[in-house]
Amino acid sequence: MRPVPARPPTVRTRAIRHSLLAVLMVLLAGAWFGGPATVSATSTSATMDAQVLASINTDRVALGLHALRLDSRLVGWSADRSAWMGARGVMTHTSYDGSPCNLYNVMRIKWYGCGEAVAYTTATPGAAAAAALYALWKGSPDHYALITSKTFNYIGIGITYQPVDRTTYASILFLEGPDRSLPIASLTNVSLTDRTVHWGWTAGDPILQTHTAGVKNYDIELRANNGSWRMLRANSVTLSYTLQNRLPGSSWALRVRARDNAGNVSGWVTSATIVVH
């Protein structure tokens, strides 16, 4: 199958670069390894998904690339696609909602590049099947180009075992899209000196292969004497706050959350309550 260019619905000048990375090919493995053991389909599928992801990211890091991050949407869709293929006993890139590029359009997500790798194996479901699947993809230059892409930043892995034909089917969906990973806020300093209370904080935005948004600002809320939280500063770029000359016996707590340039917002990080003596 020849390379298929992946172009988003709104043409971008960068989209043409994905002609190789969005190769949509079917890789088949027909080796028979004997009957599978009795397994829990859900737990085994999750274990195989995790094993394949670990193998992918181990190879990427060894090549100086960033790990691909799971996208919960892609995880669900890749599971749907592997189940669709398994139920029909076929291998195709036009399974659940068509090609991956079409799928992203149908689901109305913003994307710059798309791709998929599919395979099946009759190896015993679990570690053996996951290893067999990854060996097939790694042994194929076109599939390995997807795995070691310098532009994809998110991934979804769906692996389904079909007991009827004792076969494990797999789909990996690749996406180059906007940053949708939450920043991570943390407190760097919480201190009391005499009657002065001080807090410091920072945040990081998980590094993606491409399109890492970066931390933009913070929301800071303050609570006095175990009362209600009140907004101290919104959309602030400051990294510390100090209260001076607090009354003895008063108590204070601060919480902060970070926002990145893509609009993703972290959870609140709350300090311990400080009582002024």
mmCIF file of N, CA and C in Angstrom, residues 149-224:
data_model
loop_
_atom_site.group_PDB
_atom_site.id
_atom_site.type_symbol
_atom_site.label_atom_id
_atom_site.label_comp_id
_atom_site.label_asym_id
_atom_site.label_seq_id
_atom_site.Cartn_x
_atom_site.Cartn_y
_atom_site.Cartn_z
ATOM 1 N N SER A 149 8.043 8.486 15.057
ATOM 2 C CA SER A 149 7.754 9.771 14.435
ATOM 3 C C SER A 149 8.289 10.938 15.264
ATOM 4 N N LYS A 150 8.738 11.976 14.571
ATOM 5 C CA LYS A 150 9.199 13.194 15.236
ATOM 6 C C LYS A 150 8.103 14.248 15.325
ATOM 7 N N THR A 151 6.886 13.891 14.908
ATOM 8 C CA THR A 151 5.800 14.865 14.942
ATOM 9 C C THR A 151 4.590 14.407 15.750
ATOM 10 N N PHE A 152 4.293 13.117 15.776
ATOM 11 C CA PHE A 152 3.176 12.654 16.593
ATOM 12 C C PHE A 152 3.472 12.916 18.066
ATOM 13 N N ASN A 153 2.427 13.278 18.810
ATOM 14 C CA ASN A 153 2.618 13.519 20.240
ATOM 15 C C ASN A 153 1.671 12.712 21.123
ATOM 16 N N TYR A 154 0.593 12.172 20.559
ATOM 17 C CA TYR A 154 -0.357 11.378 21.344
ATOM 18 C C TYR A 154 -0.616 10.035 20.684
ATOM 19 N N ILE A 155 -1.062 9.089 21.502
ATOM 20 C CA ILE A 155 -1.253 7.728 21.033
ATOM 21 C C ILE A 155 -2.425 7.095 21.769
ATOM 22 N N GLY A 156 -3.062 6.148 21.103
ATOM 23 C CA GLY A 156 -4.068 5.306 21.741
ATOM 24 C C GLY A 156 -3.826 3.881 21.304
ATOM 25 N N ILE A 157 -3.851 2.940 22.231
ATOM 26 C CA ILE A 157 -3.601 1.535 21.926
ATOM 27 C C ILE A 157 -4.812 0.724 22.359
ATOM 28 N N GLY A 158 -5.342 -0.071 21.436
ATOM 29 C CA GLY A 158 -6.472 -0.933 21.742
ATOM 30 C C GLY A 158 -6.191 -2.349 21.283
ATOM 31 N N ILE A 159 -6.222 -3.302 22.202
ATOM 32 C CA ILE A 159 -5.932 -4.701 21.880
ATOM 33 C C ILE A 159 -7.100 -5.556 22.352
ATOM 34 N N THR A 160 -7.607 -6.412 21.456
ATOM 35 C CA THR A 160 -8.776 -7.230 21.736
ATOM 36 C C THR A 160 -8.483 -8.689 21.440
ATOM 37 N N TYR A 161 -8.836 -9.564 22.368
ATOM 38 C CA TYR A 161 -8.679 -11.011 22.139
ATOM 39 C C TYR A 161 -10.026 -11.607 21.765
ATOM 40 N N GLN A 162 -10.037 -12.372 20.672
ATOM 41 C CA GLN A 162 -11.232 -13.054 20.212
ATOM 42 C C GLN A 162 -11.097 -14.552 20.484
ATOM 43 N N PRO A 163 -11.811 -15.083 21.490
ATOM 44 C CA PRO A 163 -11.666 -16.509 21.811
ATOM 45 C C PRO A 163 -12.161 -17.438 20.706
ATOM 46 N N VAL A 164 -13.068 -16.946 19.851
ATOM 47 C CA VAL A 164 -13.612 -17.802 18.795
ATOM 48 C C VAL A 164 -12.514 -18.321 17.887
ATOM 49 N N ASP A 165 -11.629 -17.430 17.451
ATOM 50 C CA ASP A 165 -10.530 -17.878 16.591
ATOM 51 C C ASP A 165 -9.176 -17.800 17.292
ATOM 52 N N ARG A 166 -9.212 -17.562 18.616
ATOM 53 C CA ARG A 166 -7.990 -17.532 19.421
ATOM 54 C C ARG A 166 -6.952 -16.568 18.839
ATOM 55 N N THR A 167 -7.442 -15.390 18.523
ATOM 56 C CA THR A 167 -6.592 -14.391 17.866
ATOM 57 C C THR A 167 -6.696 -13.062 18.591
ATOM 58 N N THR A 168 -5.581 -12.393 18.702
ATOM 59 C CA THR A 168 -5.526 -11.064 19.311
ATOM 60 C C THR A 168 -5.371 -10.027 18.206
ATOM 61 N N TYR A 169 -6.268 -9.057 18.191
ATOM 62 C CA TYR A 169 -6.257 -7.984 17.191
ATOM 63 C C TYR A 169 -5.843 -6.684 17.876
ATOM 64 N N ALA A 170 -5.127 -5.847 17.144
ATOM 65 C CA ALA A 170 -4.622 -4.613 17.753
ATOM 66 C C ALA A 170 -4.686 -3.441 16.782
ATOM 67 N N SER A 171 -4.956 -2.296 17.356
ATOM 68 C CA SER A 171 -4.916 -1.026 16.614
ATOM 69 C C SER A 171 -4.167 -0.010 17.453
ATOM 70 N N ILE A 172 -3.237 0.699 16.829
ATOM 71 C CA ILE A 172 -2.589 1.841 17.464
ATOM 72 C C ILE A 172 -2.949 3.077 16.650
ATOM 73 N N LEU A 173 -3.561 4.041 17.301
ATOM 74 C CA LEU A 173 -3.872 5.310 16.656
ATOM 75 C C LEU A 173 -2.825 6.348 17.064
ATOM 76 N N PHE A 174 -2.313 7.054 16.070
ATOM 77 C CA PHE A 174 -1.322 8.112 16.300
ATOM 78 C C PHE A 174 -1.949 9.458 15.957
ATOM 79 N N LEU A 175 -1.578 10.457 16.720
ATOM 80 C CA LEU A 175 -2.130 11.796 16.510
ATOM 81 C C LEU A 175 -1.054 12.845 16.727
ATOM 82 N N GLU A 176 -0.974 13.772 15.812
ATOM 83 C CA GLU A 176 -0.283 15.037 16.082
ATOM 84 C C GLU A 176 -1.373 16.061 16.264
ATOM 85 N N GLY A 177 -1.481 16.589 17.456
ATOM 86 C CA GLY A 177 -2.542 17.537 17.750
ATOM 87 C C GLY A 177 -2.117 18.539 18.801
ATOM 88 N N PRO A 178 -3.013 19.454 19.144
ATOM 89 C CA PRO A 178 -2.700 20.451 20.171
ATOM 90 C C PRO A 178 -2.444 19.783 21.521
ATOM 91 N N ASP A 179 -1.689 20.463 22.349
ATOM 92 C CA ASP A 179 -1.420 19.999 23.705
ATOM 93 C C ASP A 179 -2.728 19.918 24.482
ATOM 94 N N ARG A 180 -3.019 18.735 25.035
ATOM 95 C CA ARG A 180 -4.190 18.593 25.900
ATOM 96 C C ARG A 180 -3.820 17.942 27.224
ATOM 97 N N SER A 181 -2.524 17.938 27.541
ATOM 98 C CA SER A 181 -2.055 17.395 28.815
ATOM 99 C C SER A 181 -2.086 18.499 29.874
ATOM 100 N N LEU A 182 -2.572 18.172 31.057
ATOM 101 C CA LEU A 182 -2.687 19.172 32.115
ATOM 102 C C LEU A 182 -1.310 19.557 32.646
ATOM 103 N N PRO A 183 -1.099 20.842 32.906
ATOM 104 C CA PRO A 183 0.143 21.230 33.597
ATOM 105 C C PRO A 183 0.117 20.672 35.015
ATOM 106 N N ILE A 184 1.272 20.648 35.653
ATOM 107 C CA ILE A 184 1.389 20.107 37.002
ATOM 108 C C ILE A 184 1.915 21.199 37.924
ATOM 109 N N ALA A 185 1.075 21.629 38.868
ATOM 110 C CA ALA A 185 1.458 22.683 39.811
ATOM 111 C C ALA A 185 2.021 22.054 41.078
ATOM 112 N N SER A 186 2.925 22.766 41.727
ATOM 113 C CA SER A 186 3.477 22.289 42.997
ATOM 114 C C SER A 186 3.886 23.467 43.862
ATOM 115 N N LEU A 187 3.811 23.280 45.158
ATOM 116 C CA LEU A 187 4.255 24.287 46.103
ATOM 117 C C LEU A 187 5.737 24.083 46.378
ATOM 118 N N THR A 188 6.489 25.169 46.318
ATOM 119 C CA THR A 188 7.935 25.075 46.533
ATOM 120 C C THR A 188 8.356 25.563 47.913
ATOM 121 N N ASN A 189 7.473 26.345 48.560
ATOM 122 C CA ASN A 189 7.831 26.882 49.866
ATOM 123 C C ASN A 189 6.571 27.223 50.649
ATOM 124 N N VAL A 190 6.495 26.758 51.880
ATOM 125 C CA VAL A 190 5.446 27.145 52.815
ATOM 126 C C VAL A 190 6.146 27.368 54.150
ATOM 127 N N SER A 191 6.165 28.615 54.623
ATOM 128 C CA SER A 191 6.953 28.891 55.824
ATOM 129 C C SER A 191 6.303 29.959 56.694
ATOM 130 N N LEU A 192 6.643 29.901 57.970
ATOM 131 C CA LEU A 192 6.204 30.890 58.943
ATOM 132 C C LEU A 192 7.435 31.409 59.677
ATOM 133 N N THR A 193 7.643 32.722 59.603
ATOM 134 C CA THR A 193 8.755 33.365 60.306
ATOM 135 C C THR A 193 8.176 34.472 61.171
ATOM 136 N N ASP A 194 8.254 34.292 62.503
ATOM 137 C CA ASP A 194 7.590 35.208 63.430
ATOM 138 C C ASP A 194 6.101 35.255 63.068
ATOM 139 N N ARG A 195 5.623 36.382 62.594
ATOM 140 C CA ARG A 195 4.200 36.474 62.213
ATOM 141 C C ARG A 195 4.036 36.687 60.708
ATOM 142 N N THR A 196 5.061 36.265 59.936
ATOM 143 C CA THR A 196 5.018 36.397 58.471
ATOM 144 C C THR A 196 4.861 35.017 57.840
ATOM 145 N N VAL A 197 3.851 34.887 57.003
ATOM 146 C CA VAL A 197 3.574 33.624 56.305
ATOM 147 C C VAL A 197 3.966 33.799 54.845
ATOM 148 N N HIS A 198 4.664 32.790 54.322
ATOM 149 C CA HIS A 198 5.152 32.896 52.937
ATOM 150 C C HIS A 198 4.870 31.595 52.187
ATOM 151 N N TRP A 199 4.466 31.752 50.936
ATOM 152 C CA TRP A 199 4.255 30.606 50.050
ATOM 153 C C TRP A 199 4.976 30.841 48.723
ATOM 154 N N GLY A 200 5.472 29.791 48.140
ATOM 155 C CA GLY A 200 6.039 29.851 46.796
ATOM 156 C C GLY A 200 5.526 28.659 45.994
ATOM 157 N N TRP A 201 5.469 28.802 44.695
ATOM 158 C CA TRP A 201 4.935 27.729 43.855
ATOM 159 C C TRP A 201 5.566 27.764 42.472
ATOM 160 N N THR A 202 5.344 26.720 41.746
ATOM 161 C CA THR A 202 5.806 26.628 40.363
ATOM 162 C C THR A 202 4.922 25.621 39.632
ATOM 163 N N ALA A 203 5.201 25.403 38.375
ATOM 164 C CA ALA A 203 4.454 24.404 37.600
ATOM 165 C C ALA A 203 5.296 23.984 36.410
ATOM 166 N N GLY A 204 4.983 22.836 35.895
ATOM 167 C CA GLY A 204 5.614 22.350 34.673
ATOM 168 C C GLY A 204 4.559 21.828 33.730
ATOM 169 N N ASP A 205 4.831 21.904 32.454
ATOM 170 C CA ASP A 205 3.929 21.377 31.441
ATOM 171 C C ASP A 205 4.605 20.144 30.843
ATOM 172 N N PRO A 206 3.995 18.960 30.952
ATOM 173 C CA PRO A 206 4.643 17.746 30.435
ATOM 174 C C PRO A 206 5.122 17.936 28.999
ATOM 175 N N ILE A 207 6.369 17.561 28.741
ATOM 176 C CA ILE A 207 6.971 17.769 27.429
ATOM 177 C C ILE A 207 6.431 16.760 26.436
ATOM 178 N N LEU A 208 5.915 17.265 25.335
ATOM 179 C CA LEU A 208 5.446 16.446 24.228
ATOM 180 C C LEU A 208 6.488 16.471 23.114
ATOM 181 N N GLN A 209 6.385 15.539 22.188
ATOM 182 C CA GLN A 209 7.298 15.554 21.047
ATOM 183 C C GLN A 209 7.135 16.842 20.253
ATOM 184 N N THR A 210 5.900 17.289 20.111
ATOM 185 C CA THR A 210 5.606 18.559 19.424
ATOM 186 C C THR A 210 4.446 19.250 20.136
ATOM 187 N N HIS A 211 4.359 20.556 19.959
ATOM 188 C CA HIS A 211 3.217 21.365 20.402
ATOM 189 C C HIS A 211 3.054 21.447 21.917
ATOM 190 N N THR A 212 4.135 21.322 22.685
ATOM 191 C CA THR A 212 4.034 21.555 24.124
ATOM 192 C C THR A 212 3.638 23.015 24.347
ATOM 193 N N ALA A 213 2.551 23.233 25.067
ATOM 194 C CA ALA A 213 2.012 24.593 25.176
ATOM 195 C C ALA A 213 2.842 25.474 26.096
ATOM 196 N N GLY A 214 3.306 24.928 27.213
ATOM 197 C CA GLY A 214 4.049 25.733 28.188
ATOM 198 C C GLY A 214 3.127 26.420 29.181
ATOM 199 N N VAL A 215 3.612 26.598 30.407
ATOM 200 C CA VAL A 215 2.814 27.209 31.469
ATOM 201 C C VAL A 215 2.583 28.683 31.167
ATOM 202 N N LYS A 216 1.346 29.120 31.353
ATOM 203 C CA LYS A 216 0.986 30.513 31.069
ATOM 204 C C LYS A 216 0.826 31.334 32.344
ATOM 205 N N ASN A 217 -0.008 30.878 33.280
ATOM 206 C CA ASN A 217 -0.254 31.658 34.484
ATOM 207 C C ASN A 217 -0.876 30.788 35.573
ATOM 208 N N TYR A 218 -1.260 31.448 36.683
ATOM 209 C CA TYR A 218 -1.751 30.737 37.856
ATOM 210 C C TYR A 218 -2.991 31.429 38.426
ATOM 211 N N ASP A 219 -3.844 30.640 39.066
ATOM 212 C CA ASP A 219 -4.904 31.159 39.924
ATOM 213 C C ASP A 219 -4.493 30.846 41.354
ATOM 214 N N ILE A 220 -4.623 31.836 42.237
ATOM 215 C CA ILE A 220 -4.223 31.653 43.636
ATOM 216 C C ILE A 220 -5.407 32.021 44.526
ATOM 217 N N GLU A 221 -5.729 31.139 45.466
ATOM 218 C CA GLU A 221 -6.803 31.394 46.422
ATOM 219 C C GLU A 221 -6.262 31.281 47.845
ATOM 220 N N LEU A 222 -6.870 32.066 48.734
ATOM 221 C CA LEU A 222 -6.428 32.136 50.123
ATOM 222 C C LEU A 222 -7.594 31.805 51.040
ATOM 223 N N ARG A 223 -7.287 31.127 52.138
ATOM 224 C CA ARG A 223 -8.308 30.824 53.147
ATOM 225 C C ARG A 223 -7.803 31.251 54.515
ATOM 226 N N ALA A 224 -8.635 32.011 55.231
ATOM 227 C CA ALA A 224 -8.279 32.488 56.568
ATOM 228 C C ALA A 224 -9.156 31.810 57.607
#
